[in-house]
mmCIF file of C-alpha atoms in Angstrom:
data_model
loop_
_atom_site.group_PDB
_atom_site.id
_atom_site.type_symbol
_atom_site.label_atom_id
_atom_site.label_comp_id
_atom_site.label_asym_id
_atom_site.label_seq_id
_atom_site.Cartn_x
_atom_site.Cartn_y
_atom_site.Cartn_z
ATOM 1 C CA UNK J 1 6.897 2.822 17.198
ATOM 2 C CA UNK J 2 5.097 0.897 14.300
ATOM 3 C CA UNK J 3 2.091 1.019 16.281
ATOM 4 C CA UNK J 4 2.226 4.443 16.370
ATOM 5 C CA UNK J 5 2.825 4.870 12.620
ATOM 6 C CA UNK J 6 -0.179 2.804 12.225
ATOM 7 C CA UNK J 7 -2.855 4.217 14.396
ATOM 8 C CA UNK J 8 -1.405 7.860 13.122
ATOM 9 C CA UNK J 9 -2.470 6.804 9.327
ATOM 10 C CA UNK J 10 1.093 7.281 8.985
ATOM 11 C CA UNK J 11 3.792 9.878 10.250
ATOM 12 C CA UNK J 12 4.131 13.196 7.987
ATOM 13 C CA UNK J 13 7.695 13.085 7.070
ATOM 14 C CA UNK J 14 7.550 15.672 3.948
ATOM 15 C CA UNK J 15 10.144 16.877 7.140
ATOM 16 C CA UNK J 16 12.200 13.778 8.496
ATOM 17 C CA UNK J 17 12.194 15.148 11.684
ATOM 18 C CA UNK J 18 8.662 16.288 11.717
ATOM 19 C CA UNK J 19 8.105 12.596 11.779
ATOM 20 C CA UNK J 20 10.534 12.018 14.634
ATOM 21 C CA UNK J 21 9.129 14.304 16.721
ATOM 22 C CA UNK J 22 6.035 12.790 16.558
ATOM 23 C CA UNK J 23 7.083 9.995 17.459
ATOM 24 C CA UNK J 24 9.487 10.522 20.026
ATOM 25 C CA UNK J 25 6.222 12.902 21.674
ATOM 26 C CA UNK J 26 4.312 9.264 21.820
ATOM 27 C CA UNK J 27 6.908 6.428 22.949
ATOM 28 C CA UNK J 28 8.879 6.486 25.737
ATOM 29 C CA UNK J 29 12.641 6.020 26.092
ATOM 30 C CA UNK J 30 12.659 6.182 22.760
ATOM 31 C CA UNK J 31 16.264 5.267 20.901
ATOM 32 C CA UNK J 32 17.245 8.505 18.607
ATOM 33 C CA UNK J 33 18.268 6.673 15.495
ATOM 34 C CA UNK J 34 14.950 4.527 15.623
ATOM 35 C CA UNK J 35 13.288 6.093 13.054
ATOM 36 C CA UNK J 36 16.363 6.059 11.048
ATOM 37 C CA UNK J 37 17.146 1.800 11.610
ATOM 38 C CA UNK J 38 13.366 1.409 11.278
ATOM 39 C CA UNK J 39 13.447 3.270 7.790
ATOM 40 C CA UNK J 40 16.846 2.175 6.172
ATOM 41 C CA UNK J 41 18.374 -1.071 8.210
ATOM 42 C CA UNK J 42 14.869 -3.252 9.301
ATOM 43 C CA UNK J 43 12.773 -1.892 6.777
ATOM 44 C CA UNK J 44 9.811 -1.917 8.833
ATOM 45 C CA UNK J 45 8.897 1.725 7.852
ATOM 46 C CA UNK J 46 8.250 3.170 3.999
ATOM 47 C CA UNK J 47 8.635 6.642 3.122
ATOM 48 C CA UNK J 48 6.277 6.830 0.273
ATOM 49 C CA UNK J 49 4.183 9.746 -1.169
ATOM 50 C CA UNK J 50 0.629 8.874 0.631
ATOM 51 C CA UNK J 51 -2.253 11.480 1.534
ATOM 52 C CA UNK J 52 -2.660 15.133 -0.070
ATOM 53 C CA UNK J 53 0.390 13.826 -2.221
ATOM 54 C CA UNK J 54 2.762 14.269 0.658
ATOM 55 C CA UNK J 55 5.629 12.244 2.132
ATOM 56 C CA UNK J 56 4.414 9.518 5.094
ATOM 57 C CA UNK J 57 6.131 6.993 7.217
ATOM 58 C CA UNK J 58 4.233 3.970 6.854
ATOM 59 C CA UNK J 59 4.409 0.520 8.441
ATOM 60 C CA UNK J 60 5.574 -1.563 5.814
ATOM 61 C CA UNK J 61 3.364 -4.594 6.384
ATOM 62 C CA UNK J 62 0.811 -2.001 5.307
ATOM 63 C CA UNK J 63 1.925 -0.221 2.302
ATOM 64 C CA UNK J 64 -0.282 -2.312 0.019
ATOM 65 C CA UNK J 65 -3.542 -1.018 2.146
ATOM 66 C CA UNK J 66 -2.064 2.595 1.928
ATOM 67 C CA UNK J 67 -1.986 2.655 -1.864
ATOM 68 C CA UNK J 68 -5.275 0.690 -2.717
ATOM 69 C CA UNK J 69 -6.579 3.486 -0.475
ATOM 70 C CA UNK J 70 -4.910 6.019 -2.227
ATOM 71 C CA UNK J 71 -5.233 5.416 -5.734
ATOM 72 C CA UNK J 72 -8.716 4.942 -4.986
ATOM 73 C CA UNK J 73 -9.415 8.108 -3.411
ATOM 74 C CA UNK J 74 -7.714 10.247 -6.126
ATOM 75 C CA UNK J 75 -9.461 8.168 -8.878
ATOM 76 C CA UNK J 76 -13.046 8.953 -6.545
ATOM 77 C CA UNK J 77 -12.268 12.490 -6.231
ATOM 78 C CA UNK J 78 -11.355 13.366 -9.860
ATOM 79 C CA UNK J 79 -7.496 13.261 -9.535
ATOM 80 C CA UNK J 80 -5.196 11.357 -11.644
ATOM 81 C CA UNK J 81 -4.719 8.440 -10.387
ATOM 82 C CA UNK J 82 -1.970 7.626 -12.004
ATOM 83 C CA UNK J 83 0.385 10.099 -10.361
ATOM 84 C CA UNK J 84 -0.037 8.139 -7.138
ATOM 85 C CA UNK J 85 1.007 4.612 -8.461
ATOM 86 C CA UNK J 86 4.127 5.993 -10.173
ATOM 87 C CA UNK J 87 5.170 7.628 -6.996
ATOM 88 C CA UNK J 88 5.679 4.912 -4.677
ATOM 89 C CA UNK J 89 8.625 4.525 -2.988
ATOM 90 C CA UNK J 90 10.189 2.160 -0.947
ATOM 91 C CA UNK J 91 12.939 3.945 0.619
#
């Protein structure tokens, strides 16, 4: 499932089950609650606010890649940049 999340660039969660669905679609015998025990009882995903300014599942080994990246694009393209560091989250 982290694999997944990783070679997705994330799963788009601004819908929690959006990002179920995707990826339930791409693992196999997949447990229901994964997501869920992932997210809130290993901690191995982070729902943070991550591209277009939307909500992601990200790997958590990964989160400090995801907001280097971001901060830096929306400081290149002319978008406060500060928005994205005070929106991190790591639910």
């Amino acid at each position: 499932m982290l694999t997944v999340a990783s070679r997705l660039c994330g799963l788009h969660a601004q819908v929690m089950s959006s990002a179920e669905l995707t990826v339930w679609a791409r693992v196999e015998n997949l447990d229901r609650r994964a997501v869920q025990r992932a997210l809130w009882d290993d901690r191995t995903l982070v729902k943070t606010w991550a591209m277009r300014g939307t909500l992601h599942l990200l790997p958590a080994d990964e989160l400090p890649l995801w907001q280097a990246v971001v901060v830096r694009g929306a400081a290149f393209f002319g978008r406060r940049a500060g928005f994205h560091r005070s929106c991190w989250s790591t639910a």
